[in-house]
Every structure is written in structure tokens, then in C-alpha cells.
Coordinates of C-alpha atoms in Angstrom, one line a residue:
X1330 CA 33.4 159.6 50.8
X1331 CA 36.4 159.6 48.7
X1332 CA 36.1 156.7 45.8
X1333 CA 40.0 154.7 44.4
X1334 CA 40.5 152.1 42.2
X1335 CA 43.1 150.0 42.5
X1336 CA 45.8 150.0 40.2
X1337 CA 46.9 146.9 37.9
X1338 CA 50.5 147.0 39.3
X1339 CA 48.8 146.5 43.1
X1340 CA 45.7 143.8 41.0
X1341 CA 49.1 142.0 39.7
X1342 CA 50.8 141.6 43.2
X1343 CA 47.5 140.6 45.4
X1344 CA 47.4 138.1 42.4
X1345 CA 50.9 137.0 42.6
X1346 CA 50.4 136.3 46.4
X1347 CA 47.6 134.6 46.7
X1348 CA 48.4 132.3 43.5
X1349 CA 52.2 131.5 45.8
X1350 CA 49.5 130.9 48.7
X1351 CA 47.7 128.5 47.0
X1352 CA 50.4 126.5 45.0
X1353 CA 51.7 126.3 48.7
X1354 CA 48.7 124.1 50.2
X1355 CA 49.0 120.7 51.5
X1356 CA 46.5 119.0 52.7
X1357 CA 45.8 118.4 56.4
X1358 CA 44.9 115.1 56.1
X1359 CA 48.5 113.9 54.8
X1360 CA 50.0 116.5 57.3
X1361 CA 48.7 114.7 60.4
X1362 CA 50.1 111.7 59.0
X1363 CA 53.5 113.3 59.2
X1364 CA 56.2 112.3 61.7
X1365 CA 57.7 115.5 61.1
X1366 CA 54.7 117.7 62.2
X1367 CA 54.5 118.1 66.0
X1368 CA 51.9 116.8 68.1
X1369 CA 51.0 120.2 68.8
X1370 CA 50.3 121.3 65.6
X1371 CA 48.3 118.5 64.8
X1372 CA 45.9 119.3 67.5
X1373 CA 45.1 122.3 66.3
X1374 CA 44.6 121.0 62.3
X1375 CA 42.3 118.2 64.2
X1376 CA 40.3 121.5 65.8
X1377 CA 40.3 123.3 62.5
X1378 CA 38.6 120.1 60.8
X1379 CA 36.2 119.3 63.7
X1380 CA 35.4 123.6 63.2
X1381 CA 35.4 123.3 59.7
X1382 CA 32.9 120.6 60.2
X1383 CA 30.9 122.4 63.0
X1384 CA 30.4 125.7 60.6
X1385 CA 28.3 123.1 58.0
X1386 CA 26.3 121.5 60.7
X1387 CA 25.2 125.4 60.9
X1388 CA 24.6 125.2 57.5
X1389 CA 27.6 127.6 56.2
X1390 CA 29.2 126.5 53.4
X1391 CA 33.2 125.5 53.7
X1392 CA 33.1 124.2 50.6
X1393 CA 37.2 122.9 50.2
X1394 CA 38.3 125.6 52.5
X1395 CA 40.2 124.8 55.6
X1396 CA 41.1 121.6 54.5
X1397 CA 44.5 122.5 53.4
X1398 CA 47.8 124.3 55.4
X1399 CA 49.8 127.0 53.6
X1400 CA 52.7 127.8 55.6
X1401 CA 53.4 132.0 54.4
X1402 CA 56.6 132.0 55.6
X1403 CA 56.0 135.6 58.1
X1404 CA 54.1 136.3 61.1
X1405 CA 51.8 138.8 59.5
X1406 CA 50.0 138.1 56.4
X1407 CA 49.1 141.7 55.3
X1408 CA 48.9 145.2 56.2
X1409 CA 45.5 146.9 56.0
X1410 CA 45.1 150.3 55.5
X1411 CA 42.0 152.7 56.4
X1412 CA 41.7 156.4 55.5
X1413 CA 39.3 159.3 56.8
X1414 CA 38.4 162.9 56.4
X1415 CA 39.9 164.8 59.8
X1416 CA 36.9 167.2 60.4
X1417 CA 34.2 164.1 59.2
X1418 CA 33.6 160.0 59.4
X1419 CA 34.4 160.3 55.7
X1420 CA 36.3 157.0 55.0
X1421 CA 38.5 156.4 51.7
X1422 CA 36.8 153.5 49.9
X1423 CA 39.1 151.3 47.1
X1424 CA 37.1 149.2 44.8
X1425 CA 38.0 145.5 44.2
X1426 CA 36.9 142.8 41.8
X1427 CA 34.3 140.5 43.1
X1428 CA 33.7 142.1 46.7
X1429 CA 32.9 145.7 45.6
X1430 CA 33.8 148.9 47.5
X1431 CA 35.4 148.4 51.3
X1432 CA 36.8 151.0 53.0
X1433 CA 40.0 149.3 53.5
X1434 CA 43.0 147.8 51.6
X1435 CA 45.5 145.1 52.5
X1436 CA 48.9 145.6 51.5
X1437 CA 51.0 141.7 51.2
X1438 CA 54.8 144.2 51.6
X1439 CA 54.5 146.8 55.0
X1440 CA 56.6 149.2 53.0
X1441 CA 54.2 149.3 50.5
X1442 CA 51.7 149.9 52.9
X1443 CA 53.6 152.5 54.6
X1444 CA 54.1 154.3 51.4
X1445 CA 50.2 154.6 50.7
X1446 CA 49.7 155.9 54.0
X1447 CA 52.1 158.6 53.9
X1448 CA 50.8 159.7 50.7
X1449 CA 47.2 160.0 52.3
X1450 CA 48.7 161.8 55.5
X1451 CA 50.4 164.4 53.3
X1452 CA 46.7 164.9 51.6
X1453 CA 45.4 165.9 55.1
X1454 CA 43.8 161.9 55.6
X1455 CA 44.1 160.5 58.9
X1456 CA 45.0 157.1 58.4
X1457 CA 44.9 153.8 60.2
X1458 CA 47.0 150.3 59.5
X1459 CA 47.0 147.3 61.7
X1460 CA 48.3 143.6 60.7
X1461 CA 46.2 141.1 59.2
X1462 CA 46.4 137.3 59.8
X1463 CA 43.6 136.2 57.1
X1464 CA 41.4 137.1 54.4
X1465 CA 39.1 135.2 52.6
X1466 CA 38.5 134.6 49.0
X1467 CA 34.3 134.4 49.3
X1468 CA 34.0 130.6 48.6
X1469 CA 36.1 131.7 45.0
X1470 CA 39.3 129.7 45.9
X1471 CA 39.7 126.8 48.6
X1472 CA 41.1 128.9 51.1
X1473 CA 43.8 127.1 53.3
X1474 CA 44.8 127.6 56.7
X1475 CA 47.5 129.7 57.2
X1476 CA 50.3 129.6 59.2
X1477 CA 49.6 132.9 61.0
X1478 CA 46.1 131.5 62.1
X1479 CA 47.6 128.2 63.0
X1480 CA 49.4 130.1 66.0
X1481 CA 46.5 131.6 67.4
X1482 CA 44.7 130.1 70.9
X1483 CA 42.3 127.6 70.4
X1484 CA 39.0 130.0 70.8
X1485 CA 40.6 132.5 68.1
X1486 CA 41.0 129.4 65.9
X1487 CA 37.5 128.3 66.0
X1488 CA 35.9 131.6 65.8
X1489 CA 38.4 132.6 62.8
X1490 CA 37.4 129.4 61.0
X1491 CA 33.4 130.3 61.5
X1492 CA 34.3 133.5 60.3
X1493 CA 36.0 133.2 57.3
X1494 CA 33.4 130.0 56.4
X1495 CA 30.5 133.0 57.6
X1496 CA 32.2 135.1 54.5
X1497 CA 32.3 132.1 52.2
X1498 CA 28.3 131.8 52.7
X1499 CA 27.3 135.4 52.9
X1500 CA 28.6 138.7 51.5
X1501 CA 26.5 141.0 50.1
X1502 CA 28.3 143.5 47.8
X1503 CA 29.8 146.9 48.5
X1504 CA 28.1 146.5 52.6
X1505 CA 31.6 145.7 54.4
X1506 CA 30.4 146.7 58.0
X1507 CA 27.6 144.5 58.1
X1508 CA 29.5 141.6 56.5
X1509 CA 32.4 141.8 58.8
X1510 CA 30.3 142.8 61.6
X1511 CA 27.9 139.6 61.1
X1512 CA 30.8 137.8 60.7
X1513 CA 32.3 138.6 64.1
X1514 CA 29.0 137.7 65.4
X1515 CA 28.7 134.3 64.5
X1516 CA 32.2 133.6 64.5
X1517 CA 32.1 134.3 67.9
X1518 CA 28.6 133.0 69.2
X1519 CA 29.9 129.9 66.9
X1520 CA 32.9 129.4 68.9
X1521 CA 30.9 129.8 72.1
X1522 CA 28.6 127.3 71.1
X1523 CA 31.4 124.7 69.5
X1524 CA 32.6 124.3 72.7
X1525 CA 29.2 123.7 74.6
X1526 CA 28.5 120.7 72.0
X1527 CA 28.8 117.4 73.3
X1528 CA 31.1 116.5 70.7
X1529 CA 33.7 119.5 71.9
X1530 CA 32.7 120.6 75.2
X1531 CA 35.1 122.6 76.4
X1532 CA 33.6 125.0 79.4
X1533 CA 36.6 127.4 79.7
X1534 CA 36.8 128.1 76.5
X1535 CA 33.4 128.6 76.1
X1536 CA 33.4 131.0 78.9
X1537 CA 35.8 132.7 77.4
X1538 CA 34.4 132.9 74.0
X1539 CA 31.2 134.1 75.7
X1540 CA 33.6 137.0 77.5
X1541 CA 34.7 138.3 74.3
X1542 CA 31.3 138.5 73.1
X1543 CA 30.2 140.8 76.0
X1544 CA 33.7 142.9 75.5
X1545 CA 32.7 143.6 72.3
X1546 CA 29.3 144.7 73.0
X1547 CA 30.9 147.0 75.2
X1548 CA 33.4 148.6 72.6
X1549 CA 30.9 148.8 70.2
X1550 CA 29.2 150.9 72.8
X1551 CA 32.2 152.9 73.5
X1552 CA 33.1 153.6 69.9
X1553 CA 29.2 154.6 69.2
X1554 CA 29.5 157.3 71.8
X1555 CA 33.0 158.5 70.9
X1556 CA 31.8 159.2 67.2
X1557 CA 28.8 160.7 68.8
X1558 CA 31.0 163.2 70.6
X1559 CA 33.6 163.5 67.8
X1560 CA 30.7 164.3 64.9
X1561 CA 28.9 167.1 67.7
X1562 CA 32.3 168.7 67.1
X1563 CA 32.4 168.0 63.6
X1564 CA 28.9 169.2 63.0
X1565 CA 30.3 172.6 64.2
X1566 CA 32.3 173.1 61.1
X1567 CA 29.5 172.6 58.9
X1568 CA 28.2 175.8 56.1
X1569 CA 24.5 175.3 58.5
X1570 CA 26.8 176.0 61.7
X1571 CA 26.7 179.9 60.4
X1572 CA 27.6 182.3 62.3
X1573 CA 29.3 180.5 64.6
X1574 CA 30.6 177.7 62.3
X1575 CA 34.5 176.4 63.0
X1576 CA 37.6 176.9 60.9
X1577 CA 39.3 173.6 60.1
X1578 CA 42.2 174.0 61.9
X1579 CA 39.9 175.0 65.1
X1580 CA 38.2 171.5 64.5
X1581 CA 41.5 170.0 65.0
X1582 CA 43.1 171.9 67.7
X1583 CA 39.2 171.0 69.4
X1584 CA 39.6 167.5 68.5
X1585 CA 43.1 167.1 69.6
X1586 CA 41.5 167.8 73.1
X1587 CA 38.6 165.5 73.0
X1588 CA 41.0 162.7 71.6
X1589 CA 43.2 163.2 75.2
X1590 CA 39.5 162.7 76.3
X1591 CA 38.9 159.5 74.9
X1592 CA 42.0 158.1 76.1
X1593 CA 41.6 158.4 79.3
X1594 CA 37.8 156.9 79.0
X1595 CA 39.4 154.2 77.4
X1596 CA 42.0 153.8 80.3
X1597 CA 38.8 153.7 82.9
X1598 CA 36.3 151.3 80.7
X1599 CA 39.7 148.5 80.5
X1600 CA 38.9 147.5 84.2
X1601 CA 35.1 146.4 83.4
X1602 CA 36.2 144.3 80.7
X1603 CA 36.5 140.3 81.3
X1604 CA 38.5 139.0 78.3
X1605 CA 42.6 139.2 78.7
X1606 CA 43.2 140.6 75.5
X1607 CA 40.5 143.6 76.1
X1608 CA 42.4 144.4 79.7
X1609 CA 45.4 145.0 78.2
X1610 CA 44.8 146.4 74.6
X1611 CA 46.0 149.6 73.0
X1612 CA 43.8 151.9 70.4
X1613 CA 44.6 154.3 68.5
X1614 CA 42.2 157.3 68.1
X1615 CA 41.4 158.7 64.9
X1616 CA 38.4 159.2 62.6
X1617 CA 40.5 156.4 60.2
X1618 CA 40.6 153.8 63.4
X1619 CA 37.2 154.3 64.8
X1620 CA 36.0 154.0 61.3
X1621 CA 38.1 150.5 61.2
X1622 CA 37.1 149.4 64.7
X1623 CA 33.3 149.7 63.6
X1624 CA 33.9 147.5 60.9
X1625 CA 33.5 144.9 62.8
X1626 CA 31.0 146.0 65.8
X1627 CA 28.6 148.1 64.0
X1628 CA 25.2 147.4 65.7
X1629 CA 26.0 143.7 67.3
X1630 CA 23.0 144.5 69.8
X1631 CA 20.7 144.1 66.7
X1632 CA 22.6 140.6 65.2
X1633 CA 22.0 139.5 69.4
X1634 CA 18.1 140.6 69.2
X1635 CA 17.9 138.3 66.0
X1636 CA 19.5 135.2 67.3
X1637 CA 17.2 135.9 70.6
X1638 CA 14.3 136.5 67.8
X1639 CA 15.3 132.5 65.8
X1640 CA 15.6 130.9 69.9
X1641 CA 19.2 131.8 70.5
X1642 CA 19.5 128.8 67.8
X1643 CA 22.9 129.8 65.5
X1644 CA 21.6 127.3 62.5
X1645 CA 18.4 129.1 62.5
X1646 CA 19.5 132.3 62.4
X1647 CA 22.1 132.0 59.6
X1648 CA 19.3 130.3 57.6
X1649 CA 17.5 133.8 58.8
X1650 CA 20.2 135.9 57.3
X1651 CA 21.1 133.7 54.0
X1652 CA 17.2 134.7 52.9
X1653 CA 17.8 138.2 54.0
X1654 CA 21.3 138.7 51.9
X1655 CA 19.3 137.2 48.4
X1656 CA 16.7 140.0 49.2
X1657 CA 17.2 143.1 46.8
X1658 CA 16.4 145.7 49.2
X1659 CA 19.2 144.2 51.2
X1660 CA 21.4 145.0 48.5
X1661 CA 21.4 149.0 48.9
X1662 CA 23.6 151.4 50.9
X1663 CA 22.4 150.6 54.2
X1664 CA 21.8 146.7 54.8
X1665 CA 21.5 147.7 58.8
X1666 CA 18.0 149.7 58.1
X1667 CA 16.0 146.5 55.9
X1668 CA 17.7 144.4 58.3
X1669 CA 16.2 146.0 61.2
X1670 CA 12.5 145.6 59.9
X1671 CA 13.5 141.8 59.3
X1672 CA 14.5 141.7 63.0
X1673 CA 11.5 143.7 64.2
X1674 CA 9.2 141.7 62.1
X1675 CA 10.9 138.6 63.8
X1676 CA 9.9 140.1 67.4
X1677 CA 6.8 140.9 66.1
X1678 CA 5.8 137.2 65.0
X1679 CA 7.3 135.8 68.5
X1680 CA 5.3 138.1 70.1
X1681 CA 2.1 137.0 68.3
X1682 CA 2.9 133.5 68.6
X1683 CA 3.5 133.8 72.0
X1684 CA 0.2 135.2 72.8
X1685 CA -1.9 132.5 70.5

């Protein structure tokens, strides 16, 4: 794994952005009070409010976010860029102020980002960048909703407000996957469950939010067993792979075969999915995209066997995982290993209870 800092020119402009971000806010309140401000956009600052108030009934902690509308002016907030060894699941980590080391980084210009990944490409890094409509601050700053949130679908708008709120609550320091996969989870099973509440029932998009859910399982899955097959390969080039070890440029020319592969699984596993915007999408394949893709679905099967371990109850198990991120052996490496025990140990006591 290949360690950057970031420079004080890039610390300077991420700085410069969010502070025009933030000088930019106006508060929803006063905006739905606005002639001026369609009735459609008001309906979807009333949902981000009633969300924003769901995600604390859970017991996450808003704080003064998404009480505010910054309008950025652009359709994309940021680019982000991720960046892999060729021959191994190696990703490029950059380290930041506050969250630690991630193995991505947003760039606010596209050329910028452009620039960076050209520079990694020419190194021999495959490299990944895909649009960004949010980040989140960790509960540092007030965060506002944004304009390029604002025109998302009502079920992305909820589950992005649980998310970012999710961040806000928990983040445990240099562990991105299981942050922004935990994240997806309840921002997901939170926008399920927001529109089952009597409050916001909304059975459609409940279904659909439920869909998504079961997609994602089902990417994650695909993704596991494509770096499965891609680090068999890999393995292959190894020093232990003697006499029969690969040359690099053999690992690619393999590779470039298996990636032709992949595609066409990809193609065939689109008609078993249920959500529109899995039917239809496009991936890129790449060690620096399958890297990026896992992000966010690394292990969701065991975040699902701990909110079946807390009664399928969402408050219970983010009181479950606020304990577990203040534990110091959660604080290592690999969070997924200590949190596994924690889930097992949940079973365990079910089990016991259930038996008594």
C-alpha cells in the first residue's frame, strides 16, 4: 500500500471550497418561506427536515447539519480519485487532517483531478474517478444540503441524509471501508424504514429502498468473487509462485482476458437485479474501481446479521455500533475482524436467551 500526503496548495483549495460552501448556507426554514422557491423544491427541504429528524429519533447525531441549503453552482460537487497496483489490490492511500488515511481523494476542479490521474497512470497505477455529490465534514462544520443532493429522487435523499448524519455519529479513524460501508447500510435500511413509519409511510418507496438493499448484497457478492478470481491470478506473480511464477506484463496480458470475463458476468447478473438504476448501470473494471466499489459494500451480510442480532431494530443497533467504535481494539487495521466477535457474541447471547 502506497502512503501520500496531501500538499498545502491541494489543503489550501479543499479549504477555500468548503469555507465558499459554507458562507453560502441559508437556512431552510427562511427558504420555505420564500415565494420565489418552487413548490417542488420545498417538498424535498420539508423531506430533508422530517429525515434529518428521523436520523435522531435513531439516535444519530445531526447536530446543525441539514438544516441549511448551499446552492454550489454545478451538477457535480467533486471528483474522487482511487489508485491501485496492476498485478495486486494495493490501493494508493492520501492522508487528511481529522479523518486519517482513505484510499481516495476528491478533487473540487475535474482538471485537477484529471491531472493526478494521469500522473498515477504514467507510474503504472490503474486508476479510477467517478463524480461526487456530497461529503461530509464528521459533525466538524454544520453541513448544508447541497444543491447536487437536492436533485436526487426522494429515496436517495433520505438515505443520503442518514448517511452523511451516520458519518457525523461514527467514524473511526484511518477504517474508510467499514465507515462508508456501515454507512450505506443504515443509510439505506434508514430510508427503508423512514418510509414504513407512520409518520412517512410511503410503501413504494420503501419497496424500493428495500430493492437496493438486496442489489447491493448482490454486488457486494459479485465484487468478492471477482477479486477472488483477479488475486488467484495475482498470486501467480508472487517470489512463492517459483518456478512457475508470472512476469508482469504476463499478469496483465492474463488479466486483460479475465477483465473481458467479468464484463460479460456483469452483463448476465444485470437481469436478476430489481432496482432501476442497477439494470442499467455501467462499471468499470480495474483493481482501482473494485477497490472503490468495495468501499462501500465490504461485508454488508455481517452489518445485516447484526441488525437481525439487535431485532431488526435500526436504533438498537446504531446504539450497538456507537459502543463498538469507542472500543480500542476497534481502532486497529481491521475493524471487520473485532467487529465480527461483537456480532458473533450478539448471536451467541440471542441464542442463550432464546433457550432460557
Amino acid at each position: 500500500m502506497l502512503c501520500c500526503a496531501c500538499s498545502p496548495a491541494y489543503v489550501m483549495r479543499a479549504g477555500w471550497e468548503e469555507t465558499k460552501i459554507l458562507f453560502g448556507r441559508e437556512p431552510i426554514d427562511e427558504l420555505l418561506q420564500d415565494e420565489d422557491v418552487s413548490s417542488e423544491d420545498k417538498e424535498k427541504f420539508k423531506l430533508v427536515l422530517n429525515a434529518r429528524n428521523y436520523s435522531e429519533s435513531l439516535g444519530l447525531k445531526p447536530e446543525g447539519s441539514f438544516t441549511q441549503y448551499s446552492d454550489v453552482e454545478r451538477d457535480v460537487l467533486l471528483w474522487v480519485l482511487s489508485a491501485s497496483s496492476p498485478v495486486e489490490f494495493s490501493p494508493i492511500t492520501w492522508w487528511f487532517p481529522i479523518v486519517g488515511r482513505i484510499p481516495y481523494k476528491g478533487f473540487f476542479d475535474k482538471d485537477d483531478a484529471i491531472e493526478e490521474a494521469k500522473e498515477l497512470e504514467q507510474k503504472g497505477f490503474d486508476f479510477y474517478l467517478r463524480p461526487s455529490p456530497a461529503f461530509s465534514t464528521l459533525g466538524w462544520f454544520d453541513d448544508p444540503l447541497l444543491s447536487t443532493v437536492l436533485a436526487f429522487d426522494d429515496v436517495s435523499l433520505v438515505n443520503t441524509v442518514i448517511h452523511e448524519v451516520l458519518h457525523n455519529t461514527i467514524w473511526i479513524k484511518d477504517n474508510a471501508p467499514f465507515n462508508e460501508s456501515l454507512a450505506n447500510f443504515v443509510g439505506t435500511i434508514g430510508a427503508r424504514d423512514f418510509f414504513q413509519s407512520e409518520l412517512h409511510t410511503n410503501q413504494d418507496y420503501a419497496e424500493q429502498a428495500d430493492a437496493q438493499w438486496k442489489d447491493e448484497v448482490l454486488f457486494a457478492a459479485f465484487l468478492e468473487k471477482t477479486k477472488a478470481t483477479l488475486d488467484d491470478l495475482y498470486r501467480r506473480g508472487k517470489p512463492e509462485a517459483e518456478p512457475e511464477r508470472l512476469s508482469r506484463q504476463e499478469i496483465l496480458d492474463q488479466r486483460r482476458i479475465l477483465f473481458e470475463q467479468i464484463q460479460s458476468e456483469w452483463k448476465e447478473l444485470q437481469s436478476s437485479f430489481i432496482s432501476k438504476s442497477y439494470h442499467s448501470a455501467k462499471i468499470s473494471i480495474n483493481n482501482a474501481s473494485i477497490t472503490a466499489y468495495q468501499i462501500y459494500l465490504t461485508k454488508p451480510e455481517l452489518f445485516s446479521r447484526h441488525y437481525t442480532a439487535c431485532g431488526e431494530s435500526l436504533e438498537r443497533f446504531i446504539r450497538s455500533l456507537k459502543k463498538f467504535a469507542k472500543m480500542e481494539s476497534a481502532r486497529g487495521k481491521d475493524s471487520y475482524s473485532e467487529f465480527e466477535k461483537t456480532v458473533d457474541s450478539c448471536l451467541a447471547g440471542e441464542k442463550s436467551d432464546a433457550k432460557s
